[in-house]
Amino acid sequence: DLTVEVVKDMPTDILPLVETDDVWATLASAETMEDASKKAVANMAKFYQTRTDSSLNDTNMFLSLFGNLKVCQVVNPTMTMRFEMKKAYL
């Protein structure tokens, strides 16, 4: 089952944003896995900063410790990556 919900006051430049029972995940697509990865991580950093008062440096250290970058798909011309963060850390 899939539930779609409009979330008010969410920055639109970090979308799509996926929420499951355990994680938040940002998704990004680009021509290369590296570019898609950079976008997914940057979007999670923005999302994390909307929920905390962390500096960009502290945010980057936090994400490098607790985040999880995963491949979504690489078979199309556009590569898609996702960056997951467990809700327990947020």
Tab-separated table of N, CA and C in Angstrom:
chain	number	residue	atom	x	y	z
A	1	ASP	N	0.835	-1.181	0.000
A	1	ASP	CA	0.000	0.000	0.000
A	1	ASP	C	0.877	1.241	0.000
A	2	LEU	N	0.405	2.262	-0.645
A	2	LEU	CA	1.125	3.528	-0.726
A	2	LEU	C	0.175	4.643	-0.341
A	3	THR	N	0.630	5.491	0.551
A	3	THR	CA	-0.140	6.667	0.929
A	3	THR	C	0.648	7.895	0.506
A	4	VAL	N	0.002	8.787	-0.216
A	4	VAL	CA	0.624	10.029	-0.656
A	4	VAL	C	-0.032	11.164	0.103
A	5	GLU	N	0.798	12.061	0.598
A	5	GLU	CA	0.289	13.157	1.419
A	5	GLU	C	1.024	14.440	1.056
A	6	VAL	N	0.306	15.539	0.981
A	6	VAL	CA	0.908	16.847	0.781
A	6	VAL	C	1.311	17.377	2.152
A	7	VAL	N	2.592	17.693	2.294
A	7	VAL	CA	3.100	18.207	3.561
A	7	VAL	C	3.328	19.701	3.399
A	8	LYS	N	2.629	20.474	4.183
A	8	LYS	CA	2.755	21.924	4.104
A	8	LYS	C	4.063	22.361	4.762
A	9	ASP	N	4.595	23.500	4.321
A	9	ASP	CA	5.809	24.106	4.868
A	9	ASP	C	7.051	23.237	4.691
A	10	MET	N	7.081	22.407	3.669
A	10	MET	CA	8.253	21.597	3.368
A	10	MET	C	8.959	22.248	2.182
A	11	PRO	N	10.259	22.480	2.284
A	11	PRO	CA	10.972	23.075	1.145
A	11	PRO	C	10.843	22.185	-0.090
A	12	THR	N	10.390	22.743	-1.193
A	12	THR	CA	10.141	21.942	-2.389
A	12	THR	C	11.421	21.580	-3.125
A	13	ASP	N	12.547	22.231	-2.806
A	13	ASP	CA	13.778	21.913	-3.522
A	13	ASP	C	14.458	20.649	-3.002
A	14	ILE	N	13.900	19.986	-1.979
A	14	ILE	CA	14.484	18.740	-1.475
A	14	ILE	C	13.634	17.529	-1.836
A	15	LEU	N	12.657	17.721	-2.704
A	15	LEU	CA	11.761	16.635	-3.047
A	15	LEU	C	12.276	15.852	-4.233
A	16	PRO	N	11.990	14.576	-4.399
A	16	PRO	CA	11.066	13.815	-3.569
A	16	PRO	C	11.696	13.381	-2.246
A	17	LEU	N	10.847	13.319	-1.256
A	17	LEU	CA	11.215	12.886	0.086
A	17	LEU	C	10.304	11.730	0.452
A	18	VAL	N	10.897	10.627	0.893
A	18	VAL	CA	10.132	9.430	1.214
A	18	VAL	C	10.218	9.173	2.714
A	19	GLU	N	9.071	8.845	3.292
A	19	GLU	CA	9.016	8.481	4.707
A	19	GLU	C	8.476	7.065	4.832
A	20	THR	N	9.188	6.235	5.579
A	20	THR	CA	8.690	4.908	5.927
A	20	THR	C	8.549	4.862	7.447
A	21	ASP	N	8.219	3.707	7.987
A	21	ASP	CA	8.123	3.590	9.438
A	21	ASP	C	9.454	3.873	10.118
A	22	ASP	N	10.572	3.552	9.445
A	22	ASP	CA	11.884	3.633	10.071
A	22	ASP	C	12.807	4.731	9.559
A	23	VAL	N	12.614	5.172	8.315
A	23	VAL	CA	13.582	6.099	7.719
A	23	VAL	C	12.915	7.253	6.989
A	24	TRP	N	13.710	8.326	6.828
A	24	TRP	CA	13.457	9.373	5.855
A	24	TRP	C	14.457	9.146	4.740
A	25	ALA	N	14.072	9.369	3.496
A	25	ALA	CA	14.990	9.187	2.372
A	25	ALA	C	14.775	10.292	1.340
A	26	THR	N	15.876	10.829	0.855
A	26	THR	CA	15.817	11.780	-0.248
A	26	THR	C	16.282	11.049	-1.497
A	27	LEU	N	15.656	11.359	-2.627
A	27	LEU	CA	15.994	10.718	-3.897
A	27	LEU	C	16.443	11.778	-4.888
A	28	ALA	N	17.372	11.379	-5.746
A	28	ALA	CA	17.844	12.306	-6.776
A	28	ALA	C	18.280	11.524	-8.001
A	29	SER	N	18.046	12.111	-9.158
A	29	SER	CA	18.457	11.506	-10.421
A	29	SER	C	19.367	12.468	-11.170
A	30	ALA	N	20.320	11.892	-11.908
A	30	ALA	CA	21.261	12.679	-12.712
A	30	ALA	C	21.881	11.763	-13.755
A	31	GLU	N	22.720	12.337	-14.606
A	31	GLU	CA	23.356	11.547	-15.658
A	31	GLU	C	24.394	10.578	-15.108
A	32	THR	N	25.004	10.909	-13.958
A	32	THR	CA	25.992	10.018	-13.352
A	32	THR	C	25.573	9.685	-11.924
A	33	MET	N	26.089	8.554	-11.427
A	33	MET	CA	25.803	8.174	-10.047
A	33	MET	C	26.401	9.194	-9.071
A	34	GLU	N	27.552	9.729	-9.428
A	34	GLU	CA	28.200	10.717	-8.561
A	34	GLU	C	27.342	11.966	-8.411
A	35	ASP	N	26.823	12.488	-9.523
A	35	ASP	CA	25.977	13.684	-9.451
A	35	ASP	C	24.670	13.405	-8.712
A	36	ALA	N	24.069	12.237	-8.966
A	36	ALA	CA	22.836	11.875	-8.259
A	36	ALA	C	23.103	11.725	-6.763
A	37	SER	N	24.250	11.157	-6.410
A	37	SER	CA	24.620	10.998	-4.998
A	37	SER	C	24.771	12.344	-4.323
A	38	LYS	N	25.465	13.257	-4.981
A	38	LYS	CA	25.672	14.599	-4.415
A	38	LYS	C	24.340	15.291	-4.163
A	39	LYS	N	23.414	15.166	-5.113
A	39	LYS	CA	22.098	15.797	-4.956
A	39	LYS	C	21.310	15.172	-3.809
A	40	ALA	N	21.324	13.839	-3.721
A	40	ALA	CA	20.579	13.156	-2.658
A	40	ALA	C	21.124	13.535	-1.284
A	41	VAL	N	22.448	13.598	-1.156
A	41	VAL	CA	23.061	13.974	0.118
A	41	VAL	C	22.766	15.437	0.446
A	42	ALA	N	22.887	16.311	-0.534
A	42	ALA	CA	22.603	17.732	-0.309
A	42	ALA	C	21.148	17.942	0.104
A	43	ASN	N	20.238	17.188	-0.503
A	43	ASN	CA	18.825	17.307	-0.142
A	43	ASN	C	18.573	16.833	1.285
A	44	MET	N	19.246	15.767	1.707
A	44	MET	CA	19.094	15.308	3.090
A	44	MET	C	19.676	16.334	4.058
A	45	ALA	N	20.772	16.960	3.676
A	45	ALA	CA	21.359	17.998	4.530
A	45	ALA	C	20.371	19.145	4.721
A	46	LYS	N	19.727	19.567	3.638
A	46	LYS	CA	18.720	20.630	3.737
A	46	LYS	C	17.555	20.192	4.623
A	47	PHE	N	17.098	18.947	4.422
A	47	PHE	CA	15.995	18.433	5.230
A	47	PHE	C	16.387	18.392	6.706
A	48	TYR	N	17.579	17.895	7.005
A	48	TYR	CA	18.052	17.815	8.385
A	48	TYR	C	18.127	19.210	9.009
A	49	GLN	N	18.592	20.182	8.245
A	49	GLN	CA	18.718	21.533	8.772
A	49	GLN	C	17.364	22.205	8.989
A	50	THR	N	16.311	21.747	8.284
A	50	THR	CA	14.979	22.297	8.561
A	50	THR	C	14.443	21.791	9.894
A	51	ARG	N	15.007	20.687	10.410
A	51	ARG	CA	14.534	20.091	11.660
A	51	ARG	C	15.454	20.373	12.841
A	52	THR	N	16.622	20.951	12.592
A	52	THR	CA	17.589	21.221	13.662
A	52	THR	C	18.169	22.615	13.469
A	53	ASP	N	19.017	23.015	14.390
A	53	ASP	CA	19.731	24.284	14.236
A	53	ASP	C	21.217	24.030	13.977
A	54	SER	N	21.541	22.891	13.392
A	54	SER	CA	22.925	22.505	13.131
A	54	SER	C	23.535	23.348	12.020
A	55	SER	N	24.829	23.614	12.162
A	55	SER	CA	25.570	24.288	11.101
A	55	SER	C	25.763	23.317	9.944
A	56	LEU	N	26.165	23.827	8.797
A	56	LEU	CA	26.401	22.965	7.645
A	56	LEU	C	27.526	21.971	7.946
A	57	ASN	N	28.575	22.423	8.625
A	57	ASN	CA	29.682	21.535	8.972
A	57	ASN	C	29.216	20.411	9.902
A	58	ASP	N	28.466	20.756	10.948
A	58	ASP	CA	27.945	19.739	11.867
A	58	ASP	C	26.983	18.792	11.155
A	59	THR	N	26.174	19.333	10.264
A	59	THR	CA	25.240	18.515	9.496
A	59	THR	C	25.990	17.498	8.646
A	60	ASN	N	27.024	17.938	7.961
A	60	ASN	CA	27.797	17.027	7.115
A	60	ASN	C	28.467	15.929	7.931
A	61	MET	N	29.003	16.270	9.101
A	61	MET	CA	29.603	15.248	9.959
A	61	MET	C	28.549	14.251	10.430
A	62	PHE	N	27.376	14.758	10.813
A	62	PHE	CA	26.285	13.899	11.268
A	62	PHE	C	25.862	12.931	10.167
A	63	LEU	N	25.650	13.455	8.961
A	63	LEU	CA	25.210	12.609	7.849
A	63	LEU	C	26.260	11.568	7.478
A	64	SER	N	27.529	11.931	7.577
A	64	SER	CA	28.571	10.959	7.236
A	64	SER	C	28.630	9.824	8.250
A	65	LEU	N	28.217	10.093	9.476
A	65	LEU	CA	28.217	9.052	10.505
A	65	LEU	C	26.978	8.169	10.462
A	66	PHE	N	25.814	8.766	10.227
A	66	PHE	CA	24.560	8.042	10.408
A	66	PHE	C	23.741	7.833	9.137
A	67	GLY	N	24.150	8.425	8.025
A	67	GLY	CA	23.397	8.286	6.786
A	67	GLY	C	23.799	7.057	5.998
A	68	ASN	N	22.966	6.713	5.015
A	68	ASN	CA	23.201	5.527	4.206
A	68	ASN	C	22.826	5.842	2.756
A	69	LEU	N	23.817	5.906	1.888
A	69	LEU	CA	23.599	6.186	0.476
A	69	LEU	C	23.389	4.867	-0.265
A	70	LYS	N	22.314	4.791	-1.051
A	70	LYS	CA	21.975	3.555	-1.756
A	70	LYS	C	21.649	3.842	-3.219
A	71	VAL	N	21.865	2.830	-4.041
A	71	VAL	CA	21.530	2.912	-5.464
A	71	VAL	C	20.070	2.515	-5.642
A	72	CYS	N	19.325	3.322	-6.374
A	72	CYS	CA	17.939	2.968	-6.705
A	72	CYS	C	17.877	2.264	-8.058
A	73	GLN	N	18.517	2.874	-9.069
A	73	GLN	CA	18.522	2.245	-10.388
A	73	GLN	C	19.628	2.850	-11.241
A	74	VAL	N	20.186	2.001	-12.119
A	74	VAL	CA	21.256	2.432	-13.018
A	74	VAL	C	21.043	1.931	-14.446
A	75	VAL	N	19.855	1.421	-14.750
A	75	VAL	CA	19.619	0.834	-16.067
A	75	VAL	C	19.107	1.834	-17.099
A	76	ASN	N	18.624	2.956	-16.671
A	76	ASN	CA	18.158	3.986	-17.588
A	76	ASN	C	19.287	4.981	-17.815
A	77	PRO	N	19.149	5.836	-18.808
A	77	PRO	CA	20.188	6.862	-19.004
A	77	PRO	C	20.375	7.765	-17.777
A	78	THR	N	19.328	7.918	-16.980
A	78	THR	CA	19.416	8.711	-15.766
A	78	THR	C	19.595	7.780	-14.575
A	79	MET	N	20.628	8.046	-13.777
A	79	MET	CA	20.902	7.247	-12.577
A	79	MET	C	20.129	7.838	-11.399
A	80	THR	N	19.647	6.972	-10.501
A	80	THR	CA	18.892	7.436	-9.339
A	80	THR	C	19.511	6.872	-8.072
A	81	MET	N	19.746	7.769	-7.106
A	81	MET	CA	20.325	7.398	-5.815
A	81	MET	C	19.390	7.889	-4.710
A	82	ARG	N	19.516	7.257	-3.541
A	82	ARG	CA	18.743	7.736	-2.390
A	82	ARG	C	19.664	7.783	-1.173
A	83	PHE	N	19.395	8.742	-0.319
A	83	PHE	CA	20.141	8.885	0.923
A	83	PHE	C	19.154	8.682	2.057
A	84	GLU	N	19.403	7.650	2.871
A	84	GLU	CA	18.483	7.303	3.960
A	84	GLU	C	19.051	7.715	5.309
A	85	MET	N	18.142	8.123	6.181
A	85	MET	CA	18.501	8.461	7.551
A	85	MET	C	17.447	7.827	8.460
A	86	LYS	N	17.896	7.040	9.421
A	86	LYS	CA	16.940	6.438	10.346
A	86	LYS	C	16.252	7.520	11.169
A	87	LYS	N	14.963	7.367	11.351
A	87	LYS	CA	14.193	8.343	12.109
A	87	LYS	C	14.689	8.476	13.542
A	88	ALA	N	15.231	7.408	14.085
A	88	ALA	CA	15.732	7.443	15.463
A	88	ALA	C	16.824	8.503	15.637
A	89	TYR	N	17.566	8.795	14.552
A	89	TYR	CA	18.624	9.798	14.615
A	89	TYR	C	18.108	11.208	14.399
A	90	LEU	N	16.924	11.328	13.836
A	90	LEU	CA	16.374	12.654	13.569
A	90	LEU	C	15.472	13.087	14.705
